[in-house]
CSV table of C-alpha atoms in Angstrom, one decimal:
chain,number,residue,atom,x,y,z
A,90,ALA,CA,72.8,62.0,-45.9
A,91,ARG,CA,74.5,59.5,-48.2
A,92,GLY,CA,76.7,58.3,-45.4
A,93,ALA,CA,73.8,57.8,-43.2
A,94,THR,CA,72.1,55.8,-45.9
A,95,VAL,CA,75.1,53.6,-46.3
A,96,PHE,CA,75.3,53.0,-42.5
A,97,VAL,CA,71.6,52.0,-42.4
A,98,GLN,CA,72.1,49.6,-45.4
A,99,ARG,CA,75.2,48.0,-43.7
A,100,HIS,CA,73.3,47.7,-40.4
A,101,GLN,CA,70.4,45.9,-42.2
A,102,ALA,CA,72.8,43.5,-44.0
A,103,ILE,CA,74.4,42.6,-40.7
A,104,ALA,CA,71.1,42.0,-39.1
A,105,LEU,CA,69.9,39.8,-42.1
A,106,SER,CA,73.1,37.8,-41.9
A,107,ARG,CA,72.6,37.2,-38.2
A,108,ASP,CA,69.0,35.9,-38.9
A,109,LYS,CA,70.4,33.5,-41.5
A,110,ASP,CA,73.2,32.2,-39.1
A,111,PRO,CA,72.0,28.9,-37.6
A,112,THR,CA,74.1,29.6,-34.5
A,113,ASN,CA,72.3,32.8,-33.9
A,114,VAL,CA,68.9,31.3,-32.8
A,115,ARG,CA,66.6,33.0,-30.4
A,116,ARG,CA,65.3,30.5,-27.8
A,117,ILE,CA,61.6,30.5,-27.1
A,118,PRO,CA,60.7,29.5,-23.6
A,119,ILE,CA,58.9,26.2,-23.3
A,120,ASN,CA,56.1,25.5,-20.9
A,121,ARG,CA,56.7,21.9,-19.7
A,122,GLU,CA,53.2,21.7,-18.3
A,123,ASP,CA,51.7,22.4,-21.7
A,124,LEU,CA,53.9,19.6,-23.2
A,125,THR,CA,52.8,17.2,-20.5
A,126,ASP,CA,49.2,18.0,-21.0
A,127,GLY,CA,49.5,17.6,-24.8
A,128,ALA,CA,51.3,14.2,-24.5
A,129,CYS,CA,48.6,13.0,-22.1
A,130,ARG,CA,45.8,14.1,-24.5
A,131,GLU,CA,47.6,12.4,-27.4
A,132,GLN,CA,48.0,9.2,-25.3
A,133,GLU,CA,44.4,9.3,-24.3
A,134,ARG,CA,43.4,9.7,-28.0
A,135,PHE,CA,45.4,6.7,-29.0
A,136,ARG,CA,44.0,4.7,-26.1
A,137,GLN,CA,40.4,5.6,-27.2
A,138,GLN,CA,41.1,4.6,-30.8
A,139,ALA,CA,42.5,1.2,-29.6
A,140,LEU,CA,39.4,0.7,-27.4
A,141,GLU,CA,37.1,1.5,-30.3
A,142,LEU,CA,38.9,-1.0,-32.5
A,143,GLU,CA,38.7,-3.6,-29.8
A,144,ASN,CA,35.0,-3.0,-29.3
A,145,ALA,CA,34.4,-3.2,-33.0
A,146,GLY,CA,36.2,-6.5,-33.1
A,147,LEU,CA,34.2,-7.8,-30.2
A,148,ARG,CA,30.9,-6.7,-31.8
A,149,ALA,CA,32.0,-8.6,-35.0
A,150,LEU,CA,32.7,-11.7,-33.0
A,151,ARG,CA,29.4,-11.6,-31.3
A,152,ALA,CA,27.5,-10.9,-34.5
A,153,ALA,CA,29.2,-14.0,-36.1
A,154,LEU,CA,27.9,-16.4,-33.4
A,155,PRO,CA,25.0,-18.6,-34.5
A,156,PRO,CA,21.8,-18.6,-32.5
A,157,LEU,CA,22.4,-22.0,-31.0
A,158,VAL,CA,25.4,-20.8,-28.9
A,159,LYS,CA,24.7,-21.5,-25.2
A,160,LYS,CA,27.8,-19.8,-23.8
A,161,TRP,CA,30.9,-18.0,-25.2
A,162,THR,CA,34.2,-16.9,-23.8
A,163,LEU,CA,36.5,-14.3,-25.3
A,164,ALA,CA,40.2,-15.1,-25.1
A,165,GLU,CA,43.3,-13.3,-26.0
A,166,VAL,CA,46.1,-15.0,-28.0
A,167,ILE,CA,49.3,-14.9,-26.0
A,168,ARG,CA,51.5,-17.2,-28.1
A,169,VAL,CA,51.5,-18.5,-31.7
A,170,GLU,CA,53.2,-21.6,-33.0
A,171,THR,CA,53.0,-22.0,-36.8
A,172,ASN,CA,55.4,-24.4,-38.5
A,173,PRO,CA,54.9,-27.3,-40.9
A,174,LEU,CA,54.5,-29.8,-38.0
A,175,ARG,CA,52.4,-27.7,-35.6
A,176,GLN,CA,49.8,-25.0,-36.0
A,177,ARG,CA,48.8,-24.0,-32.5
A,178,LEU,CA,47.7,-21.0,-30.4
A,179,ILE,CA,47.9,-20.4,-26.7
A,180,VAL,CA,45.1,-18.3,-25.2
A,181,ASN,CA,44.8,-16.7,-21.8
A,182,LYS,CA,41.7,-18.6,-20.7
A,183,GLY,CA,41.6,-22.1,-19.2
A,184,ALA,CA,39.6,-24.4,-17.0
A,185,ARG,CA,39.0,-21.7,-14.5
A,186,ALA,CA,37.1,-19.8,-17.2
A,187,GLY,CA,35.1,-22.9,-18.2
A,188,VAL,CA,37.3,-23.9,-21.1
A,189,TYR,CA,37.2,-27.7,-21.9
A,190,MET,CA,38.7,-30.2,-24.2
A,191,ASN,CA,37.6,-30.2,-27.9
A,192,GLN,CA,35.7,-26.9,-27.4
A,193,ALA,CA,35.0,-25.1,-30.7
A,194,VAL,CA,37.1,-22.0,-31.4
A,195,VAL,CA,36.1,-19.3,-34.0
A,196,ASP,CA,36.7,-15.7,-35.0
A,197,ALA,CA,34.4,-13.3,-36.8
A,198,ASN,CA,35.2,-14.9,-40.2
A,199,GLY,CA,35.0,-18.6,-39.5
A,200,ILE,CA,36.3,-21.7,-37.7
A,201,LEU,CA,39.8,-21.5,-36.2
A,202,GLY,CA,40.1,-24.9,-34.6
A,203,GLN,CA,39.4,-26.6,-31.3
A,204,VAL,CA,40.8,-26.8,-27.8
A,205,ALA,CA,43.6,-29.5,-27.7
A,206,ALA,CA,44.9,-29.0,-24.1
A,207,VAL,CA,43.6,-27.1,-21.1
A,208,GLY,CA,45.4,-25.7,-18.0
A,209,PRO,CA,43.9,-23.8,-15.1
A,210,TRP,CA,44.7,-20.4,-16.7
A,211,SER,CA,45.4,-21.0,-20.4
A,212,ALA,CA,44.5,-23.4,-23.2
A,213,GLU,CA,46.1,-24.7,-26.4
A,214,ILE,CA,44.2,-24.5,-29.6
A,215,ILE,CA,44.9,-26.8,-32.5
A,216,LEU,CA,44.2,-24.8,-35.7
A,217,LEU,CA,42.4,-26.3,-38.7
A,218,THR,CA,45.7,-25.9,-40.6
A,219,ASP,CA,47.5,-28.3,-38.3
A,220,PRO,CA,48.5,-31.5,-40.0
A,221,GLU,CA,46.8,-33.5,-37.2
A,222,HIS,CA,43.5,-31.7,-37.5
A,223,ALA,CA,40.6,-33.0,-39.6
A,224,LEU,CA,37.2,-31.3,-40.0
A,225,PRO,CA,34.1,-32.6,-41.7
A,226,VAL,CA,32.9,-30.1,-44.2
A,227,GLN,CA,30.6,-29.7,-47.2
A,228,ILE,CA,30.4,-27.6,-50.3
A,229,THR,CA,27.5,-25.1,-50.1
A,230,ARG,CA,26.9,-25.3,-53.9
A,231,ASN,CA,26.1,-29.0,-54.0
A,232,GLN,CA,26.2,-30.2,-50.4
A,233,LEU,CA,29.0,-32.5,-51.2
A,234,ARG,CA,30.6,-33.8,-48.0
A,235,THR,CA,34.3,-34.4,-47.4
A,236,ILE,CA,37.1,-33.9,-44.9
A,237,ALA,CA,39.4,-30.9,-44.7
A,238,VAL,CA,42.8,-31.6,-43.2
A,239,GLY,CA,45.6,-29.3,-42.2
A,240,SER,CA,48.4,-28.6,-44.6
A,241,GLY,CA,51.0,-27.4,-42.1
A,242,THR,CA,50.8,-23.8,-43.4
A,243,SER,CA,48.5,-21.0,-42.3
A,244,ALA,CA,47.3,-20.3,-45.8
A,245,GLU,CA,45.6,-23.5,-46.8
A,246,VAL,CA,43.8,-26.7,-45.9
A,247,LEU,CA,43.7,-29.8,-48.1
A,248,LEU,CA,40.8,-31.9,-49.2
A,249,PRO,CA,42.5,-35.2,-50.0
A,250,TYR,CA,39.5,-37.6,-50.1
A,251,LEU,CA,37.7,-36.2,-53.2
A,252,ALA,CA,37.4,-38.5,-56.2
A,253,VAL,CA,39.0,-37.2,-59.4
A,254,ASN,CA,35.5,-36.8,-61.0
A,255,SER,CA,34.0,-34.9,-58.0
A,256,ASP,CA,31.9,-31.8,-58.6
A,257,VAL,CA,34.3,-29.3,-57.1
A,258,LYS,CA,35.8,-26.1,-58.5
A,259,SER,CA,37.7,-23.0,-57.4
A,260,GLY,CA,35.6,-20.5,-55.6
A,261,ASP,CA,33.4,-23.1,-53.9
A,262,LEU,CA,32.6,-22.3,-50.2
A,263,LEU,CA,33.2,-24.9,-47.6
A,264,VAL,CA,31.2,-24.9,-44.4
A,265,SER,CA,31.1,-27.3,-41.4
A,266,SER,CA,28.9,-30.3,-42.1
A,267,GLY,CA,27.7,-30.7,-38.4
A,268,LEU,CA,29.3,-34.1,-38.1
A,269,GLY,CA,32.1,-34.9,-35.6
A,270,GLY,CA,30.4,-33.5,-32.6
A,271,VAL,CA,32.4,-30.2,-32.4
A,272,PHE,CA,31.0,-27.7,-34.8
A,273,PRO,CA,27.4,-27.0,-36.0
A,274,ALA,CA,26.4,-27.3,-39.6
A,275,GLY,CA,26.9,-24.3,-41.8
A,276,TYR,CA,29.7,-22.5,-40.1
A,277,PRO,CA,32.2,-21.0,-42.6
A,278,VAL,CA,35.5,-22.8,-43.0
A,279,ALA,CA,37.3,-22.1,-46.2
A,280,LYS,CA,37.1,-21.2,-49.9
A,281,ILE,CA,38.5,-23.6,-52.5
A,282,ILE,CA,41.5,-22.0,-54.4
A,283,GLY,CA,42.9,-24.9,-56.4
A,284,VAL,CA,41.7,-28.0,-58.1
A,285,SER,CA,44.0,-30.4,-60.0
A,286,ARG,CA,43.0,-33.6,-61.7
A,287,GLU,CA,45.3,-36.3,-63.2
A,288,THR,CA,43.7,-38.9,-65.4
A,289,ASN,CA,45.9,-41.6,-63.9
A,290,GLN,CA,44.9,-40.7,-60.4
A,291,LEU,CA,41.8,-41.8,-58.4
A,292,LEU,CA,41.7,-38.7,-56.2
A,293,ALA,CA,41.7,-35.0,-57.1
A,294,GLN,CA,44.2,-32.6,-55.5
A,295,VAL,CA,42.1,-29.8,-53.9
A,296,SER,CA,43.3,-27.0,-51.6
A,297,ALA,CA,41.3,-24.2,-49.9
A,298,ALA,CA,42.1,-21.0,-48.1
A,299,PRO,CA,40.7,-20.7,-44.5
A,300,LEU,CA,38.3,-17.8,-43.9
A,301,ALA,CA,39.4,-17.3,-40.4
A,302,ALA,CA,42.2,-14.8,-39.9
A,303,ILE,CA,44.8,-17.4,-38.8
A,304,GLN,CA,47.9,-15.4,-39.6
A,305,ASP,CA,47.0,-12.3,-37.6
A,306,VAL,CA,44.4,-13.4,-35.1
A,307,ARG,CA,44.6,-11.6,-31.7
A,308,GLU,CA,41.3,-12.6,-30.1
A,309,VAL,CA,39.3,-15.8,-30.3
A,310,MET,CA,35.9,-16.9,-29.2
A,311,LEU,CA,35.5,-20.3,-27.4
A,312,ILE,CA,31.9,-21.3,-27.8
A,313,GLU,CA,29.6,-23.9,-26.3
A,314,PHE,CA,26.4,-25.0,-28.1
A,315,ASP,CA,23.0,-25.8,-26.8
A,316,PRO,CA,22.7,-29.6,-27.3
A,317,SER,CA,18.9,-29.4,-27.5
A,318,HIS,CA,19.0,-27.0,-30.5
A,319,PRO,CA,18.1,-28.8,-33.8
A,320,ALA,CA,21.3,-27.4,-35.4
A,321,ALA,CA,23.6,-28.5,-32.6
A,322,PRO,CA,26.7,-30.6,-33.7
A,323,VAL,CA,26.0,-34.3,-34.0
A,324,LYS,CA,28.3,-36.3,-31.8
A,325,ALA,CA,29.8,-39.5,-33.0
A,326,PRO,CA,28.2,-42.6,-31.4
A,327,GLU,CA,30.2,-44.1,-28.6
A,328,ALA,CA,31.6,-47.5,-29.2
A,329,VAL,CA,29.7,-50.4,-27.6
A,330,VAL,CA,32.0,-52.8,-25.8
A,331,SER,CA,30.5,-56.3,-25.6
A,332,ALA,CA,31.5,-58.4,-22.6
A,333,LYS,CA,33.0,-61.7,-23.7
A,334,PRO,CA,32.5,-64.8,-21.5
A,335,ALA,CA,35.6,-65.9,-19.7
A,336,VAL,CA,37.4,-68.8,-21.4
A,337,THR,CA,38.2,-71.6,-19.0
A,338,PRO,CA,40.9,-74.1,-20.0
């Protein structure tokens, strides 16, 4: 009986050692159809999540539009150019979709810029952070008007025309003033993040952070306003050219 017990113990030890041996693995049959179905279900779940996020972004864009909007076009960003000399976007909508020069461009948070060039199927947008862009704005706290110009970086715009004694401080909200003929009054632009005053200088050094998601924007809204609406942008008056009489010798 003792011999039989030893034999059983040895047999159990051998079996245990085989279970622990990584080379002694029992293969479980895999149903490839089940794997394919599972992958398809997972892919469909990811696609649904992406669609829900896209729809949420679209709803946010629509909700951000003011009531004076006559027409809007949703466009996808296909190229980004951000360097100290140029701050531009290329979108996949152009003249064929009704896009036109100087058209206002926004996202759900605020003003992005305006259309600078139009092709049949795409358009170039100059961002408000571009050094060549200037936007009439006003401070909501006191209605002080000034001009916001691009700094060449996506993180800020500059307000270089404020006197050193201007009533401006960090945290002030900047909105469009309605002048310039592109944007209506009251559209969010930026929040002031820095104010520096030097006693020997006539102008203050003021910077503001754009509210629009310039650094990670994926979709933009190109909007057209109803010119008959009281809050529509005020276009600059056209220059009047007077005809001079011909000078005869």
